[in-house]
Each structure stands twice: as C-alpha cells, then as structure tokens.
Amino acid sequence: MKKPQKTKPDGQSETSAEPANKPANKKISKGQKTRQQLIEVAASLFQKQGFHATGIFDIAEAGNLPKGSIYYHFPGGKEEIGAAAVAFAGAQIAKALEEVAGKAKDPADLMTKAAALLGDILVESDFQGGCPVCLVALEVAGKVEPIRQSALEAYARWQAIIEKQLCLFGMEKKKAAAQAELAIAAIEGALILSQVQRSPAPLRRLARQLTLSLA
Amino acid sequence: MKKPQKTKPDGQSETSAEPANKPANKKISKGQKTRQQLIEVAASLFQKQGFHATGIFDIAEAGNLPKGSIYYHFPGGKEEIGAAAVAFAGAQIAKALEEVAGKAKDPADLMTKAAALLGDILVESDFQGGCPVCLVALEVAGKVEPIRQSALEAYARWQAIIEKQLCLFGMEKKKAAAQAELAIAAIEGALILSQVQRSPAPLRRLARQLTLSLA
DNA sequence: CACCTTTTAGAACAGCCGATCTATTATGGG
DNA sequence: CCCATAATAGATCGGCTGTTCTAAAAGGTG
C-alpha cells in the first residue's frame, strides 16, 4: 500500500553482477556503472577484511564512489551487497579458471594451473586476502541465505569447469567429477594454509601432490 | 608508571588453555575455572558465528558466566580471548585426532577417520559451525598476530599427528609429510563445501577420494 | 530549454559494542 | 575468625555502524 513503485532499480536483483556475455550492451546508465563498481570494491574488501569487519561506507570510500547511493542501488543493505559481491567474485574466478583450463595440456597441468590461479590471488594481495567466496560464506552461511546460495553456485561452477576439462582429456565422467571435487576442496584448503602461513609453499606442494593423485 | 602490579592474573598469557598434560593439577582457583569456561564457550561461539559477529558479553551470557570478570581474566580483551579460543579448539581437535589415529588400521582408514572426525563437528552443530580454527584465522589473520600464531600451531600439530601415524604404517617420511598436508588441506576444504552445501556428502566423497591417492 | 527521472549528498537516528572504572562480594590461607 | 586478595557486578563512556529520510543535484529526452 505504501509502494507507489517509484521506479526503483534493483534490476533483476538477486545474484547478478557477472562480467559475462552481454553482446548488445546498449547503455549503462551511469548509475548501473556505479552499482557495478560498488560490487567490485566490496568483493575486494570482503576478501581482505571479511564481511563483518567491512563497513558499508568503507566500500564507497575505498572506491571513491557516491556514498549516498548505496542504499539506492542496494535496498537490501549490506546483505544484498554481500550476495552480489560473492556472486561477482565467484564468476570472476570461474572466468579465469575457464581460460586456464583451455590452455592446460593434460590433467596434471590442469591441477597445477588451477592451484596457481588461486595462489596468485594470495600473492597479489601480499597474503592479506584469500578466497573471497570462502571467507564471506563461512561468516554468514548460517544466517544469510542469498549469500550462501551465491557461494554454492560459485563452487559448483568451478567444479563443473574442471570436471568438463578432465572429461575432455578422456577421463570418465564419474571419476572426473570426483577428482574435480577433490581439487576444489584441496585447493581451498591449501589456500587457507598458505594464507595463515603467509607462504605460497603449501599451495605449491599441494598442487604437486594433487597431480600424483591422478593415477 | 601507572601499573602498581595489582596482582593481576593473565598467567602465562599468550597461547595457553590446552586440555593437555598437567599431572599435578593441585588446585584450580575458581577464577581459573571461569577463565577456562570462558575460553570454551568462546570457541563454540566463534565456531558458529565467527569472531566479529560474536559480542564479548555474549560469551559470558551463553555460558552463564560472570560478565564482570571477562577483562579481569583477559586484559587483552577480545583478541586475547580469540587467541586462547583458537588454541583451545586446535588442541581439542588434535587430541581427538591422536585418539583416532591410534585406532586406525592402515593409511586409508586413517584418512577416512580423520575426515569423519571433522565431519562430526559439522553434523553435531547442524551445519551451523565448521572448523573453529579456520574461520577465526581467516577473519583476522592479517591483523591479529597471536591468533594467526595459534592457528599456525594447530594446523602444524594436526599435520604432525597424521604424518607420524603414516610413518608408523611404513610410509617414508617425506611422502608421509606430503600426504599429511594434502589430507589436512583437503579435509579443511571439503569441510567448507559441506558446510555451504549443508550436507556431509562432499566430506564423505573426499574421504574416499583421499584414500585412492595413497597409491 | 523544460521537465521528469535517476542519482547523490548529508544529516539524523537508534542501537550496539568494546573497553574502563569503581565498588562490592566471594575466597581461602593464617 | 580475620583479612588480604581474587573475583565479580554494574554503570558508564566514547565511538562506530547500519539504516532511513529529505532535499538537492545530475542526467537525458522530447
């Protein structure tokens, strides 16, 4: 009764914000650009500081973006930004993973390259930020369903990419699925070890060990 | 100059709070018991809600413990409690891991039992809480050194336990170390997947996959 | 240019949280 | 039983945070 549909945005709300395939991007109405930038900066901050430690205005400040319009673009507040940020980060990594997978020569090479991909994130941030999906997901997995869903999709997509590529290498589907899940789990875990140890060594050693499990 | 050493406690501060080997535990001066209980409740809450989402007084409240004495037992505030809680949780899991390792019949059995151990934590909390070390460590790894150290020690100890047991099974030391690290990483990663998916399946599948990598 | 829409600035609010301090009560050794 | 000390209650302070609201500015379309 109190909602005269003031032409608010929110677009198709939920998990959007993917740097994906949109061939006919006619016009990005300034505001939508701001929205996208907010998501990207948020993803970066969440990755380094986590969800709860990141103030909602820190996001705008860190990206020199209009603070006044945060709640205009994200009526759902912090949680909506969180869900969008996790979805974006997940899609970003998925994209990179697809590129890397295409270049891999064999299963072992794929494992190594995938591990190196996540490892680069760590080194680039000087071990300040790990997996952007993991941290936020664990912080609020029990309370904010949309964020949990975003994380769920991200992991599923990563796994599907690896699985598909393993199949292309001739591995049977069932084995490929199991190996892909092992790879995702092991890399995520090693990422944690590397971040805590502040050394890329665990991740590197794991990559090697992962290739040995391909027998 | 402002510290007339009012006989404050703080004991041997830093990372204490281990349910370890103290044969001659003469008397636990009421206060020390409270301190220990605070640590245990804190570990439980941090595991479910994370570090930043847990108020310092929630801890006392959740355990029906004296709120007024939190800063008496932990002059270092929340960060000191965090470090103690991570150390405690790490030691607790290490203890359970040692028991389980002793009962394992072979390397494959060890992998399965280790994974099941962590998995039980998940199920017991109805998928609300995962690895108590991991979450807190990731949240503050870049800012609070003592907590990072506690996490570091926990992971190292877990790995050492598995490595040692693998050696007892006849595996050569170098290979055992690598396999142990893979196991820890993979289990931690699968724990995340299981928590996000709210299903023990990823962890179970990973356990099986881990045994296959023992070839 | 005029006008409606989109977008933004900025203040204001309410609530919570971590930390500190003082006064009070419990504890336990002599 | 006494008393120093350990332990706790409770109030308080300062600061920060997420959210809402209103008015103003910017945008772009006819």
XYZ file of C-alpha atoms (C1' of nucleotides) in Angstrom:
490
model
C 0.000 0.000 0.000
C 2.883 2.296 0.663
C 4.715 1.469 -2.522
C 3.758 3.617 -5.480
C 6.542 1.897 -7.409
C 8.857 4.877 -7.556
C 10.719 3.340 -10.462
C 13.311 1.969 -8.170
C 16.131 -0.039 -9.688
C 17.233 -3.295 -8.114
C 17.174 -4.693 -11.628
C 16.690 -8.415 -11.550
C 18.042 -8.252 -8.025
C 19.401 -11.430 -6.514
C 22.627 -12.795 -7.829
C 23.597 -10.652 -10.744
C 26.796 -8.765 -11.426
C 28.597 -11.143 -13.674
C 31.261 -9.968 -16.098
C 29.705 -12.313 -18.572
C 28.394 -12.345 -22.086
C 26.173 -9.437 -22.982
C 26.753 -8.653 -26.624
C 24.216 -5.870 -27.022
C 25.041 -3.678 -24.036
C 23.281 -0.613 -25.323
C 23.668 1.836 -22.497
C 24.940 1.514 -18.998
C 23.039 4.236 -17.234
C 25.756 5.832 -15.086
C 24.029 4.507 -12.033
C 24.422 0.920 -13.112
C 28.099 1.587 -13.579
C 28.309 2.859 -10.021
C 26.436 -0.190 -8.846
C 28.885 -2.490 -10.580
C 31.860 -0.631 -9.160
C 30.418 -0.868 -5.694
C 30.175 -4.613 -6.109
C 33.745 -4.920 -7.268
C 35.169 -2.803 -4.481
C 33.031 -4.676 -1.980
C 34.341 -8.002 -3.233
C 37.877 -6.744 -2.815
C 37.303 -5.505 0.720
C 35.383 -8.578 1.819
C 38.220 -10.682 0.539
C 40.747 -8.888 2.713
C 38.747 -7.963 5.794
C 35.734 -10.204 5.739
C 32.090 -9.300 5.789
C 31.555 -8.083 9.311
C 34.787 -6.166 9.546
C 33.956 -4.144 6.467
C 31.790 -1.096 6.999
C 29.253 -0.367 4.343
C 30.591 3.121 3.800
C 34.153 1.900 3.646
C 33.144 0.413 0.333
C 32.128 3.696 -1.202
C 35.102 5.431 0.316
C 37.598 2.859 -0.920
C 36.357 3.274 -4.453
C 35.657 6.995 -4.410
C 32.053 6.214 -5.084
C 28.929 8.110 -4.041
C 28.107 7.101 -0.501
C 24.609 8.492 -0.753
C 23.551 5.982 -3.340
C 24.495 2.763 -1.663
C 21.022 2.123 -0.394
C 19.621 3.307 -3.672
C 21.391 0.570 -5.576
C 21.128 -1.970 -2.796
C 17.871 -1.553 -0.934
C 18.626 -4.828 0.773
C 21.587 -3.212 2.509
C 24.800 -4.934 3.384
C 23.488 -8.414 2.842
C 22.483 -7.655 -0.707
C 25.904 -6.215 -1.438
C 27.435 -9.290 0.123
C 25.473 -11.650 -2.075
C 26.309 -9.657 -5.179
C 29.978 -9.452 -4.247
C 30.290 -13.185 -3.662
C 28.499 -13.891 -6.936
C 30.780 -11.498 -8.761
C 33.958 -12.866 -7.248
C 32.805 -16.392 -7.985
C 32.091 -15.564 -11.589
C 35.380 -13.736 -11.956
C 37.339 -16.739 -10.769
C 35.222 -19.043 -12.918
C 36.108 -16.989 -15.948
C 39.813 -17.129 -15.172
C 39.514 -20.827 -14.489
C 37.935 -21.414 -17.887
C 40.749 -19.621 -19.655
C 43.352 -21.563 -17.743
C 41.576 -24.843 -18.337
C 41.556 -24.247 -22.055
C 45.314 -23.925 -22.084
C 46.040 -26.973 -19.955
C 47.838 -29.783 -21.731
C 46.782 -32.664 -19.516
C 45.056 -33.376 -16.188
C 48.222 -32.800 -14.188
C 48.809 -29.486 -15.889
C 45.225 -28.500 -15.152
C 45.633 -29.202 -11.452
C 48.814 -27.189 -11.315
C 47.390 -24.238 -13.200
C 44.205 -24.178 -11.159
C 46.146 -24.124 -7.919
C 48.435 -21.430 -9.253
C 45.437 -19.335 -10.221
C 44.108 -19.160 -6.679
C 47.607 -18.822 -5.354
C 48.183 -15.717 -7.410
C 45.271 -14.036 -5.654
C 47.057 -14.607 -2.394
C 50.431 -13.319 -3.503
C 48.983 -10.305 -5.289
C 47.339 -9.183 -2.076
C 50.519 -9.852 -0.142
C 48.758 -12.632 1.768
C 46.171 -10.224 3.081
C 43.277 -11.705 1.173
C 42.387 -15.276 0.380
C 39.390 -16.744 -1.348
C 36.673 -14.096 -1.467
C 33.933 -16.681 -1.613
C 35.104 -18.817 1.264
C 35.504 -16.173 3.949
C 32.187 -14.422 3.447
C 30.375 -17.702 3.015
C 31.690 -19.084 6.287
C 30.935 -15.882 8.155
C 27.269 -15.778 7.265
C 26.432 -19.176 5.786
C 24.089 -19.906 8.627
C 22.255 -16.604 8.550
C 22.057 -15.088 5.090
C 20.624 -17.467 2.555
C 21.300 -15.409 -0.590
C 24.987 -15.269 0.238
C 25.094 -18.980 0.883
C 23.404 -19.532 -2.462
C 25.942 -17.356 -4.247
C 28.767 -19.343 -2.717
C 27.041 -22.583 -3.584
C 26.791 -21.625 -7.240
C 30.374 -20.446 -7.376
C 31.782 -23.701 -6.085
C 29.513 -25.763 -8.316
C 30.602 -23.789 -11.339
C 34.295 -24.107 -10.596
C 33.924 -27.805 -10.117
C 31.960 -28.154 -13.345
C 34.679 -26.371 -15.290
C 37.394 -28.686 -14.037
C 35.230 -31.748 -14.438
C 34.403 -30.869 -18.014
C 38.015 -30.322 -18.899
C 39.038 -33.616 -17.312
C 36.424 -35.328 -19.449
C 37.902 -33.668 -22.498
C 41.190 -35.264 -21.507
C 39.490 -38.633 -21.734
C 38.661 -39.254 -18.110
C 35.392 -40.990 -17.470
C 32.671 -38.724 -16.156
C 32.292 -40.211 -12.723
C 35.982 -40.196 -11.982
C 36.305 -36.696 -13.378
C 33.604 -35.417 -11.027
C 35.292 -36.946 -8.007
C 38.686 -35.635 -8.999
C 37.284 -32.159 -9.625
C 35.702 -32.071 -6.198
C 38.929 -33.213 -4.626
C 40.782 -30.496 -6.495
C 38.441 -27.712 -5.389
C 38.454 -28.876 -1.793
C 42.199 -29.353 -1.661
C 42.951 -26.018 -3.279
C 40.567 -24.155 -0.996
C 42.100 -25.847 1.999
C 45.650 -25.228 0.891
C 44.744 -21.623 0.253
C 43.859 -21.318 3.909
C 47.116 -22.930 4.976
C 49.074 -20.655 2.684
C 47.311 -17.576 3.938
C 47.854 -18.472 7.570
C 51.485 -19.373 6.940
C 51.956 -16.405 4.652
C 53.767 -18.576 2.202
C 52.829 -19.966 -1.192
C 54.600 -23.193 -0.298
C 51.596 -25.217 0.963
C 49.668 -24.405 -2.170
C 52.592 -25.308 -4.378
C 53.251 -28.575 -2.612
C 49.596 -29.428 -2.762
C 49.465 -28.831 -6.493
C 52.194 -31.369 -6.946
C 50.549 -33.849 -4.627
C 47.305 -33.351 -6.466
C 48.862 -34.389 -9.753
C 50.121 -37.565 -8.123
C 46.579 -38.492 -7.197
C 45.649 -38.692 -10.846
C 46.940 -42.214 -11.221
C 54.471 4.124 35.941
C 50.779 3.670 36.302
C 50.968 -0.007 36.989
C 51.340 -0.899 40.655
C 51.089 -4.550 39.649
C 47.785 -5.224 41.356
C 48.478 -8.924 41.302
C 46.640 -9.312 38.077
C 46.403 -12.764 36.620
C 46.998 -13.263 32.909
C 49.022 -16.269 33.920
C 51.497 -17.118 31.247
C 49.219 -15.231 28.896
C 49.569 -15.867 25.202
C 48.512 -19.199 23.875
C 47.500 -21.255 26.844
C 44.272 -23.061 27.562
C 45.148 -26.530 26.448
C 43.403 -29.560 27.892
C 46.785 -31.184 27.895
C 49.103 -32.978 30.224
C 49.293 -31.489 33.668
C 49.731 -34.330 36.101
C 49.954 -32.305 39.279
C 46.954 -30.005 38.927
C 46.778 -29.112 42.584
C 44.064 -26.502 42.724
C 42.133 -24.682 40.096
C 41.325 -21.437 41.832
C 37.698 -20.896 40.931
C 38.721 -17.973 38.794
C 40.881 -20.121 36.589
C 37.934 -22.399 36.116
C 35.850 -19.453 34.974
C 38.622 -18.431 32.659
C 38.722 -21.867 31.114
C 34.976 -21.965 30.695
C 35.034 -18.596 29.009
C 37.534 -19.941 26.528
C 35.453 -22.991 25.784
C 32.242 -21.066 25.300
C 34.090 -18.532 23.169
C 35.459 -21.276 20.967
C 31.983 -22.623 20.481
C 30.507 -19.261 19.567
C 33.373 -18.286 17.294
C 32.921 -21.564 15.506
C 29.283 -20.846 14.759
C 29.202 -17.080 14.350
C 32.749 -16.068 13.708
C 34.925 -13.617 15.575
C 33.445 -10.285 14.644
C 29.852 -11.394 14.862
C 30.321 -12.559 18.431
C 29.972 -9.954 21.126
C 32.314 -10.251 24.027
C 29.462 -10.325 26.506
C 27.571 -12.890 24.508
C 30.269 -15.273 25.616
C 29.614 -14.798 29.299
C 25.890 -14.853 28.737
C 25.955 -18.033 26.665
C 27.803 -19.845 29.421
C 26.146 -18.216 32.416
C 29.494 -16.892 33.415
C 30.356 -13.686 35.267
C 30.369 -10.880 32.752
C 32.210 -8.602 35.092
C 35.324 -10.675 35.083
C 35.975 -11.003 31.401
C 38.502 -8.218 31.368
C 39.912 -9.493 34.596
C 40.851 -12.807 33.062
C 41.607 -11.363 29.645
C 43.164 -7.936 29.967
C 43.942 -8.117 26.284
C 40.249 -8.056 25.503
C 38.574 -9.800 22.664
C 41.766 -10.542 20.805
C 43.234 -12.373 23.747
C 40.090 -14.463 24.093
C 40.238 -15.159 20.377
C 43.790 -16.401 20.532
C 43.044 -18.590 23.525
C 39.889 -19.960 21.919
C 41.654 -20.882 18.695
C 44.465 -22.507 20.637
C 41.991 -24.445 22.731
C 39.940 -25.608 19.776
C 43.085 -26.589 17.939
C 44.340 -28.613 20.881
C 40.951 -30.223 21.349
C 40.856 -31.434 17.780
C 44.472 -32.525 17.996
C 43.631 -34.654 20.980
C 40.718 -36.299 19.201
C 42.864 -36.789 16.149
C 45.506 -38.581 18.176
C 42.979 -40.972 19.607
C 41.544 -41.683 16.194
C 44.969 -42.131 14.650
C 45.867 -44.691 17.243
C 42.907 -46.803 16.253
C 43.431 -46.600 12.510
C 44.332 -49.873 10.850
C 46.031 -48.515 7.766
C 46.622 -45.240 5.893
C 43.286 -45.416 4.113
C 41.475 -45.979 7.373
C 43.319 -43.031 8.878
C 42.201 -40.713 6.093
C 38.611 -41.838 6.472
C 38.580 -41.494 10.230
C 40.233 -38.070 10.159
C 37.686 -36.766 7.701
C 34.857 -38.244 9.724
C 36.177 -36.558 12.838
C 35.888 -33.090 11.380
C 32.653 -34.026 9.711
C 31.101 -34.913 13.040
C 31.708 -31.376 14.242
C 29.619 -30.157 11.357
C 26.752 -32.535 11.841
C 26.679 -32.071 15.602
C 26.175 -28.352 15.137
C 23.552 -28.984 12.482
C 25.844 -27.405 9.886
C 25.925 -24.149 11.779
C 29.563 -24.362 12.745
C 32.567 -25.571 10.800
C 36.226 -25.560 11.685
C 36.718 -23.231 14.640
C 40.311 -22.555 13.689
C 39.732 -21.776 10.056
C 37.017 -19.145 10.351
C 38.608 -17.047 13.057
C 42.006 -17.357 11.449
C 40.757 -16.100 8.109
C 38.844 -13.255 9.685
C 41.780 -11.756 11.496
C 44.866 -13.450 10.081
C 46.102 -10.176 8.689
C 45.580 -8.118 11.816
C 45.978 -10.126 14.996
C 49.258 -11.949 15.157
C 48.597 -14.047 18.280
C 45.509 -15.535 16.676
C 47.377 -16.283 13.491
C 50.060 -17.984 15.566
C 47.504 -20.110 17.368
C 46.063 -21.230 14.057
C 49.520 -21.906 12.719
C 50.344 -24.185 15.616
C 47.046 -26.003 15.367
C 47.497 -26.879 11.731
C 51.107 -27.882 12.230
C 50.163 -30.159 15.076
C 47.361 -31.851 13.184
C 49.636 -32.446 10.267
C 52.351 -33.826 12.502
C 49.942 -36.304 14.052
C 48.872 -37.681 10.699
C 52.398 -37.691 9.370
C 53.671 -39.592 12.353
C 50.978 -42.186 12.065
C 51.613 -42.637 8.355
C 55.244 -43.247 9.156
C 54.211 -45.886 11.665
C 52.378 -47.562 8.821
C 55.670 -47.782 6.993
C 55.435 -44.795 4.723
C 58.659 -42.949 4.139
C 58.927 -39.678 5.995
C 58.923 -37.359 3.026
C 55.949 -38.958 1.378
C 54.121 -39.067 4.684
C 54.589 -35.349 5.185
C 53.221 -34.558 1.757
C 50.273 -36.871 2.177
C 49.509 -35.414 5.601
C 49.486 -31.902 4.235
C 47.230 -32.961 1.401
C 44.903 -34.585 3.897
C 44.649 -31.521 6.119
C 44.116 -29.198 3.175
C 41.572 -31.423 1.508
C 39.616 -32.027 4.683
C 39.540 -28.349 5.548
C 38.392 -27.521 2.048
C 35.765 -30.232 1.973
C 34.551 -29.041 5.350
C 33.816 -25.689 3.758
C 31.982 -27.306 0.866
C 29.964 -29.446 3.232
C 29.074 -26.504 5.413
C 27.976 -24.385 2.467
C 26.027 -27.254 0.957
C 24.705 -28.304 4.333
C 25.434 -31.877 3.530
C 28.070 -34.315 4.736
C 28.340 -35.687 1.221
C 31.325 -33.644 -0.014
C 33.338 -34.604 3.026
C 32.421 -38.250 2.645
C 33.241 -38.335 -1.038
C 36.508 -36.588 -0.373
C 37.485 -39.124 2.263
C 37.089 -41.859 -0.285
C 38.994 -39.922 -2.909
C 41.763 -39.297 -0.397
C 42.274 -42.986 0.178
C 42.648 -43.501 -3.556
C 45.508 -41.016 -3.610
C 47.528 -43.268 -1.349
C 48.755 -45.411 -4.210
C 15.071 24.817 -22.884
C 11.843 22.429 -19.822
C 10.721 18.599 -17.222
C 10.604 14.227 -15.202
C 13.581 10.619 -13.682
C 17.666 8.909 -11.830
C 21.114 9.536 -8.759
C 23.538 11.568 -4.858
C 24.767 14.372 -0.561
C 24.241 14.879 4.038
C 22.183 14.898 8.252
C 19.850 12.289 11.801
C 18.725 8.159 14.450
C 18.860 4.287 17.083
C 21.390 0.588 18.659
C 25.226 -1.968 19.837
C 29.889 -2.993 21.264
C 34.323 -2.964 23.311
C 36.719 -1.110 26.927
C 37.405 1.091 31.517
C 36.430 2.066 36.233
C 34.713 1.767 40.923
C 32.527 -0.516 44.409
C 31.177 -4.778 46.196
C 31.300 -9.591 47.229
C 33.401 -14.168 47.480
C 37.590 -16.923 48.585
C 40.767 -19.088 51.208
C 45.070 -19.043 53.889
C 46.875 -17.948 58.540
C 37.556 -15.597 62.725
C 40.149 -12.037 60.005
C 41.895 -10.033 56.359
C 44.329 -9.540 52.121
C 43.453 -10.850 47.723
C 40.913 -12.683 43.941
C 36.853 -12.288 41.518
C 32.609 -10.117 40.028
C 28.638 -6.780 39.311
C 27.146 -2.876 37.273
C 27.291 1.568 35.436
C 29.435 4.359 32.110
C 31.876 6.319 28.191
C 33.181 7.030 23.532
C 32.857 5.516 19.208
C 31.300 3.278 15.399
C 27.686 1.161 12.184
C 23.679 0.074 9.534
C 19.720 2.251 8.161
C 16.343 5.809 6.933
C 14.953 10.189 5.320
C 14.676 14.569 2.883
C 16.371 17.770 -0.145
C 19.255 18.763 -3.740
C 21.899 17.828 -7.927
C 22.716 15.452 -12.263
C 21.073 13.143 -16.370
C 18.885 12.744 -20.513
C 14.888 13.039 -23.569
C 11.372 15.378 -26.204
